[in-house]
GROMACS .gro file of C-alpha atoms in nm:
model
  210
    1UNK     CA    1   0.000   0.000   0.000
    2UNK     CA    2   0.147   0.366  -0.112
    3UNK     CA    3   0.220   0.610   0.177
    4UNK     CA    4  -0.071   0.888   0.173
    5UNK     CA    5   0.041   1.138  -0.166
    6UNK     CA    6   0.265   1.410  -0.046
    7UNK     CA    7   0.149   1.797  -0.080
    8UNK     CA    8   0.409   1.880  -0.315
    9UNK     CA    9   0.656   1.720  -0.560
   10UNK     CA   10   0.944   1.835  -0.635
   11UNK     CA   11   1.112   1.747  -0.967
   12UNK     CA   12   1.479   1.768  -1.019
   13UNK     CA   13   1.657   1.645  -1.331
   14UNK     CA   14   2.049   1.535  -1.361
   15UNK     CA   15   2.347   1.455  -1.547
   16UNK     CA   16   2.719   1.363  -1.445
   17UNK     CA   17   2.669   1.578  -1.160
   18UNK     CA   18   2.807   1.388  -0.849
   19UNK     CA   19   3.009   1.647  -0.712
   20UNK     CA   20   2.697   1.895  -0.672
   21UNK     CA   21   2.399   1.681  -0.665
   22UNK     CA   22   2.401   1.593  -0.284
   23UNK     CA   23   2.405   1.996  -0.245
   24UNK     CA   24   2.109   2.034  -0.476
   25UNK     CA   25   1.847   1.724  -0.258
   26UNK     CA   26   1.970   1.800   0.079
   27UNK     CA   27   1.835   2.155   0.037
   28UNK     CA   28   1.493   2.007  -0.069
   29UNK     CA   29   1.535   1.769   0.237
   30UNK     CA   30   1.546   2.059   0.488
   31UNK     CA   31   1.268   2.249   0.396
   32UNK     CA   32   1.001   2.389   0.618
   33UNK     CA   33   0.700   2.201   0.515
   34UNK     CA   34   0.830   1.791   0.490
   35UNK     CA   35   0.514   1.669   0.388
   36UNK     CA   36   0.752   1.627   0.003
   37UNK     CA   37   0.861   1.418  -0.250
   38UNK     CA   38   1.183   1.482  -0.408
   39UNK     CA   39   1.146   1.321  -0.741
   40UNK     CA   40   1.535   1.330  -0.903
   41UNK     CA   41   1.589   1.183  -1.279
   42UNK     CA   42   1.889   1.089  -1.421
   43UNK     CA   43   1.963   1.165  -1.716
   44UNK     CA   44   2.165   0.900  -1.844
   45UNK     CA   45   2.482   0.964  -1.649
   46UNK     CA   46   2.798   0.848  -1.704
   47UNK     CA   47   2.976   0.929  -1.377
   48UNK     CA   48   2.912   0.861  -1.029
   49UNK     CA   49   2.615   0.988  -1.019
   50UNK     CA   50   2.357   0.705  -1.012
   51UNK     CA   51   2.560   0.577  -0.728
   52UNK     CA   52   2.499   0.896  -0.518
   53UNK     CA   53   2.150   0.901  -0.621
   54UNK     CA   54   2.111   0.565  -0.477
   55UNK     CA   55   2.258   0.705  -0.138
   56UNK     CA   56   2.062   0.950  -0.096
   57UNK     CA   57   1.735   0.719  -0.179
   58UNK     CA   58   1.851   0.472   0.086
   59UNK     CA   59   1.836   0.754   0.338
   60UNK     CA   60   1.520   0.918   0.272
   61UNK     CA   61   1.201   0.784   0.212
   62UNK     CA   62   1.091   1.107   0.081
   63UNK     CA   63   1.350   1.029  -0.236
   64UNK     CA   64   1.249   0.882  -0.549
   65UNK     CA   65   1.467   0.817  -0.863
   66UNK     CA   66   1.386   0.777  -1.203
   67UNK     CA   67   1.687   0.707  -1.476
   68UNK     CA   68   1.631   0.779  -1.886
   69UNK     CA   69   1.754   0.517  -2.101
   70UNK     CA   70   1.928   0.730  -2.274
   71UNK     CA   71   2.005   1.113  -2.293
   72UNK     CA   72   1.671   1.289  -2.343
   73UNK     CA   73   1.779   1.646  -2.217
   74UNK     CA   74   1.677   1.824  -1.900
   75UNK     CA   75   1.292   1.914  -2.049
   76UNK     CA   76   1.243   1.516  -2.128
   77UNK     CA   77   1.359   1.419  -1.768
   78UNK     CA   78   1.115   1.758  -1.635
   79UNK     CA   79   0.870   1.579  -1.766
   80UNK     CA   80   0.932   1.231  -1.695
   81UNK     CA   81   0.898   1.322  -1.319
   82UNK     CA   82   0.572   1.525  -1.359
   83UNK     CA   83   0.423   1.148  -1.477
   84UNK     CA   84   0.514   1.011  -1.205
   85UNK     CA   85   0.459   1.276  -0.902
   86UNK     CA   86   0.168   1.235  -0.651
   87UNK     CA   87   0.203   1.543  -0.509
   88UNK     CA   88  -0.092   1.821  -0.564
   89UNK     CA   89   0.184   2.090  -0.636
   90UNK     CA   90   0.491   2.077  -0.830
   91UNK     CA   91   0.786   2.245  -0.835
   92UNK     CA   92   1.171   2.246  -0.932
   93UNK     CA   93   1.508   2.254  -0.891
   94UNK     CA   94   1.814   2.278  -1.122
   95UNK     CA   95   2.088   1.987  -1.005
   96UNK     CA   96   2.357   2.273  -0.910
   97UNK     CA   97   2.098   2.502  -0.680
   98UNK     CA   98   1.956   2.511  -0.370
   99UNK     CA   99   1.642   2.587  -0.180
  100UNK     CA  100   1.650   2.784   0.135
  101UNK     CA  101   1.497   2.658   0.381
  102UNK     CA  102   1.163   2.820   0.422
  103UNK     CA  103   1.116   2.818   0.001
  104UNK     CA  104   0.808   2.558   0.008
  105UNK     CA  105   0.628   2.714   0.307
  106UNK     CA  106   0.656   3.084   0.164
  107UNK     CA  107   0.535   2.927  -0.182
  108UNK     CA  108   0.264   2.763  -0.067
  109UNK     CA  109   0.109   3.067   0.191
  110UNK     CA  110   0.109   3.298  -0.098
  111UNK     CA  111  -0.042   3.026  -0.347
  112UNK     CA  112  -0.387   3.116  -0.452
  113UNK     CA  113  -0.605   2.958  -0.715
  114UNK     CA  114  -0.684   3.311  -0.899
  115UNK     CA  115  -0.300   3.323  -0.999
  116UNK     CA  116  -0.170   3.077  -1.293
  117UNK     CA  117   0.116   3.003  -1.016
  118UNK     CA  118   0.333   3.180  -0.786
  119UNK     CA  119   0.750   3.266  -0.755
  120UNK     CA  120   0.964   3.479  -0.579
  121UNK     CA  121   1.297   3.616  -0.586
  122UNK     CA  122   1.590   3.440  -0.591
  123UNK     CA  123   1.937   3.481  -0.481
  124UNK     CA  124   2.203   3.492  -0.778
  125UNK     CA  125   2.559   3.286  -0.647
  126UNK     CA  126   2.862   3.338  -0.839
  127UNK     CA  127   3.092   3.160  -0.611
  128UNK     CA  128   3.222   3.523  -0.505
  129UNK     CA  129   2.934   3.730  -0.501
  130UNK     CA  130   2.582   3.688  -0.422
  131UNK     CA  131   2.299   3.964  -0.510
  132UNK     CA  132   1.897   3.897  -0.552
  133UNK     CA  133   1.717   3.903  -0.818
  134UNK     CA  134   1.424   4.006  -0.912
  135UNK     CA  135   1.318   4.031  -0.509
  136UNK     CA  136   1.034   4.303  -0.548
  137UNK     CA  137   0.650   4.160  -0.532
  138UNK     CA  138   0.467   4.177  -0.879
  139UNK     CA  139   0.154   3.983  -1.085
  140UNK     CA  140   0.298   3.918  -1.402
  141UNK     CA  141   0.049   3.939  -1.677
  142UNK     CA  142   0.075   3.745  -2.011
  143UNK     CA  143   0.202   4.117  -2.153
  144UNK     CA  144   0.457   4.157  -1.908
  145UNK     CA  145   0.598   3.794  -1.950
  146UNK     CA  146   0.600   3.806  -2.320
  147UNK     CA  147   0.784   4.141  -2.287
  148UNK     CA  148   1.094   3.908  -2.118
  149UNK     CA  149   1.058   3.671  -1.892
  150UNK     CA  150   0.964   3.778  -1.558
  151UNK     CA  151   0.979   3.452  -1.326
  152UNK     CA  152   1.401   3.372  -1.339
  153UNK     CA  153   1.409   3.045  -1.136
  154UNK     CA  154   1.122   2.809  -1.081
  155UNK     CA  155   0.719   2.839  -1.013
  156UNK     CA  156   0.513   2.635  -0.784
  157UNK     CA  157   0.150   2.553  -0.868
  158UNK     CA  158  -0.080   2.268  -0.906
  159UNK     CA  159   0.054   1.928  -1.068
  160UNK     CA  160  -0.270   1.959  -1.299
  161UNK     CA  161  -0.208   2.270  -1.423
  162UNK     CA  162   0.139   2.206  -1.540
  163UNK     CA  163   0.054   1.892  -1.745
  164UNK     CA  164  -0.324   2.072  -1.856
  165UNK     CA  165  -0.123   2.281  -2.092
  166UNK     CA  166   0.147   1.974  -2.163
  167UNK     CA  167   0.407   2.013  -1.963
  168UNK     CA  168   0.783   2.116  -2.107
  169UNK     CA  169   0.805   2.136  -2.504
  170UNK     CA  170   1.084   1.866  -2.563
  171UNK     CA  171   1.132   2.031  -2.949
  172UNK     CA  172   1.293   2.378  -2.789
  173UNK     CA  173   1.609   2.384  -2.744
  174UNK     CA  174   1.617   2.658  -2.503
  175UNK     CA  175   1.389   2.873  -2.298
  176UNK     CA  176   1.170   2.571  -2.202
  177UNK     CA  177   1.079   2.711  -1.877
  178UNK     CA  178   0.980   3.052  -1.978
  179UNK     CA  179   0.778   2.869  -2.258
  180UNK     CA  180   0.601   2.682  -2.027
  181UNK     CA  181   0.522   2.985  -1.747
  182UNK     CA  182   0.441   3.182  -2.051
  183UNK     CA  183   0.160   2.901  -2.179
  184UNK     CA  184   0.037   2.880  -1.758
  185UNK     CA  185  -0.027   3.252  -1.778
  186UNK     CA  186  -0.189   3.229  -2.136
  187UNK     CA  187  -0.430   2.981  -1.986
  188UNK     CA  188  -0.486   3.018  -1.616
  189UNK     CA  189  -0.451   3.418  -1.567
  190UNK     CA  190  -0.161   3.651  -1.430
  191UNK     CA  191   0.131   3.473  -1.156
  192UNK     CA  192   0.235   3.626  -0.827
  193UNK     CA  193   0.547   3.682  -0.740
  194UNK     CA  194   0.618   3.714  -0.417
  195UNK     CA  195   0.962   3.926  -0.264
  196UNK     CA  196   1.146   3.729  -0.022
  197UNK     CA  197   1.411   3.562  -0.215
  198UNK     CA  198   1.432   3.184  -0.131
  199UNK     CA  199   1.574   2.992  -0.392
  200UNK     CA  200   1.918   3.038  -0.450
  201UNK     CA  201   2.033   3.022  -0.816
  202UNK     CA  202   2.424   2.943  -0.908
  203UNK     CA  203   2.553   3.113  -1.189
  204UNK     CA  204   2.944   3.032  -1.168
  205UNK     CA  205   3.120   2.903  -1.493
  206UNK     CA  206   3.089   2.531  -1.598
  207UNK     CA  207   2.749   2.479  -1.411
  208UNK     CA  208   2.506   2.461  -1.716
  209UNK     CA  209   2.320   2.175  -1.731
  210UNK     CA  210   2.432   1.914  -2.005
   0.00000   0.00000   0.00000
């Protein structure tokens, strides 16, 4: 028999990235509201990744791994894990970021069912320096976000939503997430985002997701 479905999923794709992976769950791990699932897919690595993956599985229920047969790219492995979550929301993480710790907990207070989803501000990490971004309040209409992209890291909102409009387009070969927030305004109405930075997003050299 399943354990009752957790409140929110959070979806995490990676590849050859054993040296910052552990960084990356254990911030999910630690968050405010526990009542999670941390749903990480590999992408086909190479390294010692799968290995670590496995670890961190064995010590948290709360951990689930998928693996792709082969490469698919991080949009194919996005939405590998939205197939399989059980949570109501969804949300996620790139494989070299982090969460602070009261992330879920702020998403889900401001959540409300009038807004396509909500974000917040996030904190940009170079390795030397760190300064937010985008940390003001805001409803982003569908003008706004097609003007540039107005949501920077990742959204929270409900699991349905996300896969009512199809999930991540697999054919793009960039931009996939504002592509996809751009679609959840089209359909559901304006997003909130809220101030308090609480995601923090690493931008040093050689962290790009491959």
């Amino acid at each position: 028999m399943l354990d009752p479905a957790p409140l929110v999923s959070v979806y995490m794709p990676t590849r050859n990235r054993a040296n910052l992976v552990r960084r990356a769950a254990a911030s999910v791990l630690a968050q405010d509201r526990a009542d999670l699932e941390l749903l990480i897919v590999d992408d086909a690595s190479t390294d010692a990744t799968p290995q670590v993956l496995a670890e961190l599985a064995a010590a948290d229920p709360r951990v689930r791994l998928l693996r792709m047969p082969r490469r698919g790219g991080a949009p194919a492995a996005r939405n590998l894990a939205l197939e399989a979550a059980r949570g109501r929301f969804v949300t996620g993480i790139d494989d070299d970021d982090e969460m602070l710790p009261n992330r879920l907990g702020d998403l889900l207070e401001a959540f409300e069912p009038g807004y396509a989803f909500v974000c917040s501000g996030a904190w940009l990490h170079s390795g030397t320096w760190l300064r937010p971004s985008r940390n003001t309040a805001a409803v982003i209409t569908l003008e706004e976000q097609l003007f540039g992209d107005q949501v920077g890291t990742q959204i929270l909102t409900l699991r349905e939503r996300v896969t009512g409009v199809g999930g991540f387009d697999e054919s793009l070969p960039a931009w996939q997430d504002y592509d996809l927030w751009t679609r959840l305004i089209e359909r559901y109405g304006p997003a909130l985002r809220i101030a308090e930075p609480s995601y923090v997003q690493r931008v040093e050299a050689g962290t790009e997701l491959v």
